[in-house]
C-alpha positions as a printed NumPy array, in Angstrom:
array([[-20.451,  99.008, 133.018],
       [-20.678,  98.559, 136.727],
       [-21.753,  95.105, 137.848],
       [-24.737,  95.075, 140.161],
       [-26.623,  92.078, 141.46 ],
       [-30.294,  92.66 , 142.092],
       [-31.979,  90.348, 144.591],
       [-35.657,  89.906, 143.89 ],
       [-36.331,  86.843, 146.048],
       [-39.158,  87.595, 148.465],
       [-40.1  ,  85.771, 151.652],
       [-43.852,  84.89 , 151.593],
       [-46.134,  86.071, 154.338],
       [-47.56 ,  83.575, 156.77 ],
       [-50.263,  81.529, 155.177],
       [-49.36 ,  82.76 , 151.735],
       [-48.105,  80.185, 149.252],
       [-46.329,  81.492, 146.212],
       [-43.998,  80.057, 143.657],
       [-40.476,  80.938, 144.752],
       [-39.162,  83.86 , 142.688],
       [-35.712,  83.789, 141.169],
       [-32.759,  85.938, 141.912],
       [-32.305,  88.471, 139.097],
       [-28.738,  88.806, 137.96 ],
       [-26.861,  91.957, 136.962],
       [-27.172,  93.883, 133.752],
       [-24.27 ,  92.497, 131.694],
       [-25.532,  89.007, 132.352],
       [-29.001,  90.011, 131.146],
       [-27.506,  91.328, 127.955],
       [-25.744,  87.999, 127.315],
       [-28.472,  85.556, 128.182],
       [-31.746,  87.287, 127.565],
       [-30.751,  87.264, 123.914],
       [-31.946,  83.686, 123.685],
       [-35.52 ,  84.868, 123.907],
       [-37.377,  83.851, 120.768],
       [-39.518,  86.382, 118.96 ],
       [-41.965,  83.53 , 118.451],
       [-42.723,  83.718, 122.181],
       [-44.263,  87.113, 121.814],
       [-46.538,  85.94 , 119.06 ],
       [-48.175,  83.602, 121.549],
       [-48.967,  86.181, 124.231],
       [-51.862,  88.541, 124.252],
       [-51.27 ,  91.958, 122.673],
       [-53.637,  93.45 , 125.18 ],
       [-52.109,  93.844, 128.651],
       [-54.253,  92.733, 131.532],
       [-56.097,  95.73 , 133.009],
       [-56.303,  94.165, 136.472],
       [-53.798,  96.643, 137.923],
       [-55.815,  99.636, 136.872],
       [-57.435, 101.151, 139.911],
       [-60.873, 102.699, 140.072],
       [-59.326, 106.154, 140.458],
       [-58.596, 106.176, 136.716],
       [-61.196, 107.361, 134.308],
       [-62.158, 105.102, 131.328],
       [-60.125, 107.285, 128.986],
       [-57.103, 107.036, 131.281],
       [-57.404, 103.279, 131.525],
       [-57.493, 102.999, 127.692],
       [-54.423, 105.223, 127.465],
       [-52.572, 103.071, 130.044],
       [-53.419,  99.895, 128.125],
       [-52.101, 101.47 , 124.914],
       [-48.906, 102.501, 126.678],
       [-48.384,  98.944, 127.865],
       [-48.812,  97.717, 124.313],
       [-45.91 , 100.004, 123.4  ],
       [-43.929,  98.581, 126.287],
       [-44.425,  95.096, 124.885],
       [-43.071,  96.413, 121.606],
       [-40.046,  97.701, 123.497],
       [-39.462,  94.227, 124.958],
       [-39.694,  92.651, 121.477],
       [-37.22 ,  95.188, 120.078],
       [-34.876,  94.618, 122.977],
       [-34.847,  90.886, 122.24 ],
       [-33.742,  91.484, 118.664],
       [-31.001,  93.757, 119.874],
       [-29.825,  91.23 , 122.461],
       [-29.635,  88.445, 119.893],
       [-27.079,  90.471, 117.979],
       [-25.174,  91.271, 121.17 ],
       [-25.256,  87.583, 122.161],
       [-23.449,  86.551, 118.954],
       [-20.821,  89.147, 119.621],
       [-20.405,  88.042, 123.21 ],
       [-19.943,  84.411, 122.131],
       [-17.161,  85.33 , 119.78 ],
       [-15.411,  87.321, 122.474],
       [-15.804,  84.412, 124.895],
       [-13.557,  82.38 , 122.662],
       [-11.052,  85.213, 122.508],
       [-11.104,  85.495, 126.289],
       [-10.375,  81.825, 126.551],
       [ -7.363,  82.215, 124.306],
       [ -6.033,  84.775, 126.759],
       [ -6.846,  82.489, 129.689],
       [ -4.85 ,  79.735, 127.943],
       [ -1.875,  82.026, 127.815],
       [ -2.349,  82.947, 131.451],
       [ -2.441,  79.278, 132.437],
       [  0.712,  78.595, 130.339],
       [  2.551,  81.388, 132.122],
       [  1.641,  80.001, 135.525],
       [  2.635,  76.476, 134.485],
       [  5.983,  77.635, 133.216],
       [  6.638,  79.583, 136.387],
       [  5.991,  76.524, 138.534],
       [  8.309,  74.362, 136.453],
       [ 11.091,  76.95 , 136.51 ],
       [ 10.927,  77.686, 140.241],
       [  9.551,  74.656, 142.046],
       [  9.659,  71.719, 139.687],
       [  5.858,  71.439, 139.488],
       [  5.314,  70.207, 143.042],
       [  2.13 ,  72.05 , 143.959],
       [  2.194,  71.08 , 147.658],
       [  5.36 ,  73.119, 148.391],
       [  4.703,  76.263, 146.424],
       [  3.839,  79.803, 147.494],
       [  3.149,  83.229, 146.1  ],
       [  2.7  ,  83.211, 142.312],
       [  3.002,  79.427, 142.275],
       [ -0.141,  79.363, 144.408],
       [ -1.837,  81.874, 142.186],
       [ -5.42 ,  80.652, 142.374],
       [ -5.297,  79.977, 146.107],
       [ -4.297,  83.617, 146.66 ],
       [ -6.929,  84.815, 144.212],
       [ -9.703,  82.952, 145.996],
       [ -8.448,  84.067, 149.416],
       [ -8.502,  87.635, 148.178],
       [-12.017,  87.33 , 146.806],
       [-13.701,  84.89 , 149.162],
       [-11.745,  85.268, 152.402],
       [-14.439,  84.224, 154.847],
       [-15.225,  80.992, 152.961],
       [-11.734,  79.476, 152.935],
       [-10.499,  77.592, 155.978],
       [ -6.903,  76.613, 156.796],
       [ -7.721,  73.099, 155.755],
       [ -9.011,  74.368, 152.413],
       [ -5.708,  76.173, 151.766],
       [ -3.848,  72.868, 151.833],
       [ -6.133,  71.57 , 149.104],
       [ -6.365,  74.678, 146.994],
       [ -2.649,  74.816, 146.423],
       [ -3.435,  72.125, 143.791],
       [ -5.926,  74.377, 141.972],
       [ -4.387,  75.329, 138.644],
       [ -7.196,  77.059, 136.731],
       [-10.797,  78.291, 136.894],
       [-12.931,  78.771, 133.804],
       [-16.504,  79.642, 133.016],
       [-18.392,  78.112, 130.059],
       [-21.607,  79.494, 128.565],
       [-24.346,  77.335, 127.056],
       [-27.617,  78.153, 125.311],
       [-28.583,  74.641, 124.246],
       [-30.453,  72.572, 125.297],
       [-30.878,  74.919, 128.3  ],
       [-29.363,  78.3  , 129.128],
       [-26.717,  77.934, 131.773],
       [-23.124,  78.666, 132.713],
       [-20.671,  76.238, 134.373],
       [-17.776,  77.198, 136.57 ],
       [-14.97 ,  74.639, 136.233],
       [-12.152,  74.253, 138.775],
       [ -9.085,  72.352, 137.48 ],
       [ -6.852,  70.51 , 139.967],
       [ -3.542,  68.761, 139.806],
       [ -3.41 ,  65.188, 141.227],
       [ -3.487,  65.387, 144.987],
       [ -3.899,  63.408, 148.166],
       [ -7.421,  64.723, 148.941],
       [ -9.772,  63.733, 146.109],
       [ -9.637,  61.974, 142.746],
       [-11.517,  64.583, 140.704],
       [ -9.426,  66.535, 138.271],
       [-12.296,  68.959, 137.609],
       [-14.931,  70.162, 140.008],
       [-17.985,  71.981, 138.552],
       [-20.765,  74.243, 139.623],
       [-23.656,  74.796, 137.169],
       [-26.103,  77.72 , 137.244],
       [-29.338,  77.515, 135.252],
       [-31.111,  80.518, 133.847],
       [-34.672,  81.315, 132.912],
       [-34.763,  83.771, 130.012],
       [-38.453,  83.72 , 129.17 ],
       [-41.057,  86.134, 130.465],
       [-44.127,  84.8  , 132.19 ],
       [-46.678,  84.109, 129.432],
       [-49.44 ,  85.241, 131.797],
       [-47.64 ,  88.424, 132.837],
       [-45.031,  89.377, 130.228],
       [-44.839,  92.971, 131.476],
       [-43.193,  91.761, 134.664],
       [-40.134,  90.517, 132.716],
       [-36.933,  91.984, 134.043],
       [-34.245,  89.965, 132.283],
       [-32.641,  86.577, 132.774],
       [-32.793,  84.989, 136.191],
       [-30.835,  82.229, 137.883],
       [-33.403,  79.759, 139.162],
       [-31.276,  76.868, 140.338],
       [-27.721,  75.616, 140.734],
       [-26.068,  72.194, 140.851],
       [-22.739,  71.129, 142.235],
       [-20.821,  67.922, 141.774],
       [-19.691,  64.969, 143.904],
       [-16.288,  65.386, 145.397],
       [-14.653,  61.913, 145.467],
       [-12.639,  62.2  , 148.661],
       [ -9.85 ,  59.719, 149.118],
       [-10.18 ,  59.558, 152.852],
       [-12.971,  58.242, 155.027],
       [-16.245,  60.166, 155.007],
       [-15.691,  60.505, 158.77 ],
       [-13.069,  63.111, 157.923],
       [-15.567,  65.093, 155.941],
       [-18.665,  65.311, 158.119],
       [-20.7  ,  68.517, 158.038],
       [-19.312,  69.879, 161.263],
       [-15.697,  69.468, 160.243],
       [-16.154,  70.348, 156.614],
       [-17.8  ,  73.749, 156.666],
       [-15.523,  75.193, 154.038],
       [-15.069,  76.45 , 150.496],
       [-15.855,  72.966, 149.172],
       [-19.445,  73.273, 150.453],
       [-19.801,  75.409, 147.339],
       [-20.087,  72.205, 145.362],
       [-22.929,  70.819, 147.482],
       [-25.708,  73.459, 147.529],
       [-28.915,  72.694, 149.363],
       [-32.241,  72.053, 147.609],
       [-34.92 ,  74.642, 148.159],
       [-38.193,  73.04 , 149.411],
       [-41.212,  73.368, 147.126],
       [-43.367,  74.533, 149.996],
       [-42.588,  78.112, 151.199],
       [-44.095,  77.123, 154.575],
       [-41.41 ,  74.508, 155.105],
       [-39.522,  75.461, 158.329],
       [-36.218,  75.346, 156.473],
       [-37.402,  77.358, 153.46 ],
       [-36.193,  80.782, 154.551],
       [-32.772,  79.621, 155.689],
       [-32.114,  77.609, 152.503],
       [-33.498,  80.379, 150.36 ],
       [-31.019,  82.844, 151.935],
       [-28.16 ,  80.356, 151.358],
       [-29.085,  79.988, 147.719],
       [-29.376,  83.764, 147.243],
       [-25.814,  84.112, 148.491],
       [-24.698,  81.172, 146.333],
       [-26.129,  82.729, 143.162],
       [-24.296,  85.996, 143.923],
       [-21.017,  84.211, 144.647],
       [-21.238,  82.175, 141.476],
       [-21.958,  85.193, 139.33 ],
       [-19.229,  87.203, 141.027],
       [-16.789,  84.43 , 140.329],
       [-17.703,  84.354, 136.677],
       [-17.867,  88.119, 136.033],
       [-15.156,  89.432, 138.353],
       [-12.76 ,  86.849, 139.776],
       [-11.93 ,  84.813, 136.68 ],
       [-11.241,  87.738, 134.253],
       [ -9.686,  90.02 , 136.91 ],
       [ -7.717,  87.288, 138.743],
       [ -4.387,  89.084, 138.64 ],
       [ -5.893,  92.166, 140.271],
       [ -7.256,  90.072, 143.15 ],
       [ -3.877,  88.356, 143.437],
       [ -2.006,  91.668, 143.809],
       [ -4.654,  93.082, 146.159],
       [ -5.589,  95.888, 143.762],
       [ -9.183,  94.577, 143.954],
       [-10.441,  93.86 , 147.452],
       [-12.687,  91.079, 148.689],
       [-16.276,  92.196, 147.987],
       [-17.339,  90.853, 151.357],
       [-14.564,  92.697, 153.118],
       [-15.388,  95.927, 151.272],
       [-19.006,  95.707, 152.339],
       [-17.994,  94.9  , 155.909],
       [-15.583,  97.857, 155.983],
       [-18.249, 100.097, 154.515],
       [-20.75 ,  98.933, 157.051],
       [-18.176,  99.43 , 159.785],
       [-17.387, 102.916, 158.57 ],
       [-21.111, 103.744, 158.597],
       [-21.436, 102.373, 162.152],
       [-18.455, 104.493, 163.235],
       [-20.   , 107.57 , 161.695],
       [-23.281, 106.804, 163.422],
       [-21.516, 106.408, 166.756],
       [-19.57 , 109.65 , 166.217],
       [-22.799, 111.508, 165.392],
       [-24.405, 110.125, 168.536],
       [-21.4  , 111.192, 170.648],
       [-21.453, 114.666, 169.163],
       [-25.179, 114.897, 169.685],
       [-24.789, 113.881, 173.327],
       [-21.981, 116.365, 173.819],
       [-23.974, 119.19 , 172.275],
       [-27.037, 118.303, 174.409],
       [-24.898, 118.325, 177.538],
       [-23.382, 121.663, 176.621],
       [-26.833, 123.13 , 175.974],
       [-28.071, 121.907, 179.391],
       [-25.04 , 123.416, 181.07 ],
       [-25.584, 126.768, 179.358],
       [-29.219, 126.676, 180.318]])
């Protein structure tokens, strides 16, 4: 199934204050996490959909028919929840099996380092710097030269799923001891809302990421070496901004855009980079950002070519005239 991220975050109009909407994640993620919806939730909502959206152009008979159709839609949502519960149990069992494979992958990389470079991460390249190359292939624009010196100590990346006490997934970055920070594991946590709005259940469109949390990086050197200006890098990933509660806040739009991108990057890391790491390493899967840029560039080139052809044809027509 093709992975697609749907962005539903909307910027409020001036003077309009709305609760920030979440970024809706892609379909496989909905299948996994929406399964935690409880059937008890649907017993607490009204079985009669609100008719507020029915315009005056509908006759009374049409309005009644529409309400009945929406009741059936609620039944569809209930049925989908039951299905997703079964799928969720299956996904959990396969998560463990995936981790068994990832353990073997990690063991292969460890053995390679010991056999070829004695385990000294700071002097290794190519396969010995496996995760550095994977991240550079998948997140090229976010990794600075300074980051590369640190990421040679990255030995594994894992994603863990949780459904209690809250639904979330955690991306874990495992590091060897190094001269830069004391952490052996850096984490990024994404929280999901799986419940429909009790006042408007028909608007439900699957699980949504509604916030993320990073972790404190315990740098060994002075904080002066890590000020914001000098430290715009991959490691900013672990220090996401907090979205203001007020949509009219002057920083709201900028922070909202940053978080939208963060949610997409985190999900892409979980769904694509971790399981397909070897394909990123070999270059058989390209950086998603680069692919989009190349696609946009190709479209721009096509547009320019069309404009040139159009101008040439117009000139020829004028000459003939």
